[in-house]
Short mmCIF file of C-alpha atoms in Angstrom, two decimals:
data_model
loop_
_atom_site.label_atom_id
_atom_site.label_comp_id
_atom_site.label_asym_id
_atom_site.label_seq_id
_atom_site.Cartn_x
_atom_site.Cartn_y
_atom_site.Cartn_z
CA MET A 1333 -0.12 -0.17 -0.25
CA THR A 1334 1.23 3.49 -0.98
CA GLU A 1335 0.97 5.93 2.10
CA LEU A 1336 0.83 9.90 2.30
CA SER A 1337 1.41 10.84 5.62
CA ILE A 1338 0.46 14.93 6.28
CA ARG A 1339 1.82 15.47 9.67
CA PHE A 1340 0.55 18.67 11.42
CA THR A 1341 2.36 20.17 14.43
CA ALA A 1342 1.99 23.13 17.03
CA GLU A 1343 3.95 24.07 19.29
CA SER A 1344 0.85 24.62 21.65
CA ALA A 1345 -3.23 24.86 21.45
CA ASP A 1346 -2.68 28.34 20.62
CA SER A 1347 0.39 28.38 18.07
CA PRO A 1348 -0.53 28.27 14.70
CA LEU A 1349 -0.63 24.89 12.59
CA ARG A 1350 1.81 23.57 10.29
CA ALA A 1351 2.04 21.01 8.12
CA ALA A 1352 4.39 18.47 6.47
CA PHE A 1353 4.24 16.09 4.20
CA PHE A 1354 5.88 12.60 4.19
CA ARG A 1355 6.19 9.27 2.23
CA PRO A 1356 7.23 6.33 4.35
CA ASP A 1357 8.05 3.94 1.24
CA THR A 1358 10.39 6.68 0.01
CA GLY A 1359 11.47 8.70 2.94
CA VAL A 1360 10.82 11.62 1.31
CA SER A 1361 9.28 14.64 3.10
CA THR A 1362 8.82 18.40 2.96
CA GLU A 1363 9.72 21.23 5.63
CA PRO A 1364 6.94 22.03 7.51
CA ALA A 1365 4.43 24.77 6.11
CA PRO A 1366 1.82 26.83 7.78
CA PHE A 1367 -1.21 25.78 7.29
CA ALA A 1368 -4.73 27.46 7.73
CA PRO A 1369 -7.90 25.43 8.19
CA PRO A 1370 -10.39 26.71 5.07
CA LEU A 1371 -13.43 25.35 6.44
CA ASP A 1372 -14.83 27.58 9.35
CA ASP A 1373 -17.01 26.76 11.93
CA ALA A 1374 -20.25 27.35 10.09
CA ALA A 1375 -19.30 25.04 7.17
CA LEU A 1376 -18.33 22.39 9.78
CA LYS A 1377 -21.71 23.04 11.55
CA GLU A 1378 -23.56 22.41 8.00
CA ILE A 1379 -21.64 19.37 7.32
CA ARG A 1380 -22.46 17.94 10.71
CA TRP A 1381 -26.11 18.67 10.31
CA TYR A 1382 -25.93 17.09 6.82
CA LEU A 1383 -24.38 13.67 8.25
CA GLU A 1384 -25.63 13.24 11.54
CA THR A 1385 -29.48 14.73 11.34
CA PHE A 1386 -30.56 15.36 7.67
CA SER A 1387 -29.08 11.50 6.60
CA LEU A 1388 -31.30 9.82 9.64
CA TRP A 1389 -34.21 12.21 9.08
CA PRO A 1390 -34.87 13.79 5.89
CA THR A 1391 -37.68 16.11 5.55
CA GLY A 1392 -39.13 18.24 2.91
CA PRO A 1393 -38.59 21.73 4.30
CA ASP A 1394 -34.70 20.45 4.84
CA TYR A 1395 -34.06 18.99 0.98
CA ALA A 1396 -33.14 22.63 -0.04
CA ARG A 1397 -30.74 22.85 2.92
CA ALA A 1398 -29.32 19.75 1.99
CA ALA A 1399 -28.67 20.32 -1.34
CA ARG A 1400 -26.63 23.33 -0.88
CA ILE A 1401 -24.69 21.65 1.17
CA GLU A 1402 -23.87 18.42 -1.44
CA SER A 1403 -23.16 21.30 -3.88
CA GLN A 1404 -20.55 22.34 -1.65
CA LEU A 1405 -18.75 18.96 -0.75
CA GLU A 1406 -16.42 19.23 -3.44
CA GLU A 1407 -15.59 22.47 -3.45
CA TRP A 1408 -14.70 21.98 0.44
CA GLY A 1409 -12.71 19.00 -0.64
CA ARG A 1410 -10.29 20.92 -2.61
CA ALA A 1411 -10.00 23.60 -0.32
CA LEU A 1412 -8.67 20.94 2.21
CA ARG A 1413 -6.42 20.14 -0.66
CA ASP A 1414 -5.03 23.46 -1.78
CA ALA A 1415 -4.51 24.16 2.30
CA VAL A 1416 -2.02 21.67 2.21
CA LEU A 1417 -0.42 22.36 -0.97
CA THR A 1418 1.37 25.18 -0.46
CA SER A 1419 4.84 24.23 -1.97
CA ARG A 1420 6.15 23.00 -5.18
CA GLU A 1421 7.48 20.00 -3.53
CA ALA A 1422 4.58 19.07 -1.51
CA VAL A 1423 2.64 19.47 -4.79
CA ARG A 1424 5.28 16.91 -6.61
CA ILE A 1425 4.70 14.35 -3.67
CA TRP A 1426 0.68 14.53 -3.76
CA GLN A 1427 0.79 14.09 -7.41
CA GLN A 1428 3.47 10.98 -7.19
CA PHE A 1429 1.07 9.53 -4.55
CA LEU A 1430 -2.10 10.00 -6.45
CA ASP A 1431 -0.30 8.30 -9.92
CA ALA A 1432 0.94 5.26 -7.68
CA ASP A 1433 -0.59 1.84 -8.33
CA GLY A 1434 -2.58 -0.33 -6.22
CA GLU A 1435 -4.01 0.75 -2.86
CA ARG A 1436 -3.51 4.54 -1.68
CA GLN A 1437 -4.00 5.70 2.13
CA ILE A 1438 -3.49 9.28 3.61
CA THR A 1439 -2.76 9.20 7.17
CA ILE A 1440 -3.71 12.58 9.03
CA ASP A 1441 -0.90 12.75 11.59
CA ALA A 1442 -1.92 15.82 14.20
CA THR A 1443 -0.65 16.71 17.56
CA ASP A 1444 -3.46 18.96 17.49
CA PRO A 1445 -7.30 18.14 17.77
CA ARG A 1446 -8.30 21.07 15.15
CA VAL A 1447 -6.92 19.73 12.57
CA LEU A 1448 -8.54 15.97 13.48
CA ARG A 1449 -11.92 17.72 13.20
CA LEU A 1450 -11.71 18.75 9.82
CA PRO A 1451 -13.54 16.67 7.01
CA TRP A 1452 -10.41 14.91 5.46
CA GLU A 1453 -12.73 12.31 4.25
CA LEU A 1454 -13.85 15.16 1.79
CA LEU A 1455 -10.51 15.73 0.14
CA ALA A 1456 -11.03 16.23 -3.72
CA ASP A 1457 -8.84 17.07 -6.49
CA ASP A 1458 -10.06 18.32 -10.01
CA ALA A 1459 -11.48 14.74 -10.81
CA GLY A 1460 -13.53 14.61 -7.54
CA HIS A 1461 -13.49 13.14 -4.15
CA LEU A 1462 -10.37 11.16 -3.60
CA PHE A 1463 -12.55 8.23 -1.99
CA ALA A 1464 -14.03 7.79 -5.56
CA GLN A 1465 -10.44 7.12 -6.52
CA SER A 1466 -9.96 4.06 -3.94
CA VAL A 1467 -8.01 6.17 -1.61
CA SER A 1468 -8.70 5.82 2.28
CA ILE A 1469 -8.20 8.37 4.88
CA ARG A 1470 -7.03 7.44 8.19
CA ARG A 1471 -6.79 9.59 11.38
CA ARG A 1472 -3.76 9.74 13.99
CA LEU A 1473 -3.45 11.58 16.96
CA GLN A 1474 0.20 12.03 17.92
CA LYS A 1475 1.06 12.55 21.39
#
């Protein structure tokens, strides 16, 4: 299996987040770069409502809200991708990972829960969501 680890660090709960790519199979990595979460609390609240409430009890008045959220899912996934692809080296490692044959997995390694609350399963590129391209997502809290 080909793995891409995106490692997120922060010196403290109030300090800025940084992200670096690491390919365990090749040992290639990038320098940590600033990471700004692209989804605000309002977007996360909408995603949560869609997945946890609407999916269990869809009702007529909620269809328009659900359709609006559905239309934004790929955009939010591309925003997550763009937030971590901040250097040429990161883009190169990302593309090599996507071009790899066989099973592929992205591991979100974080020391900060602010990163793990983001909907990484929505990651998308111009071809659509990565899960539709047989890329799995794993989250791991580092201590």
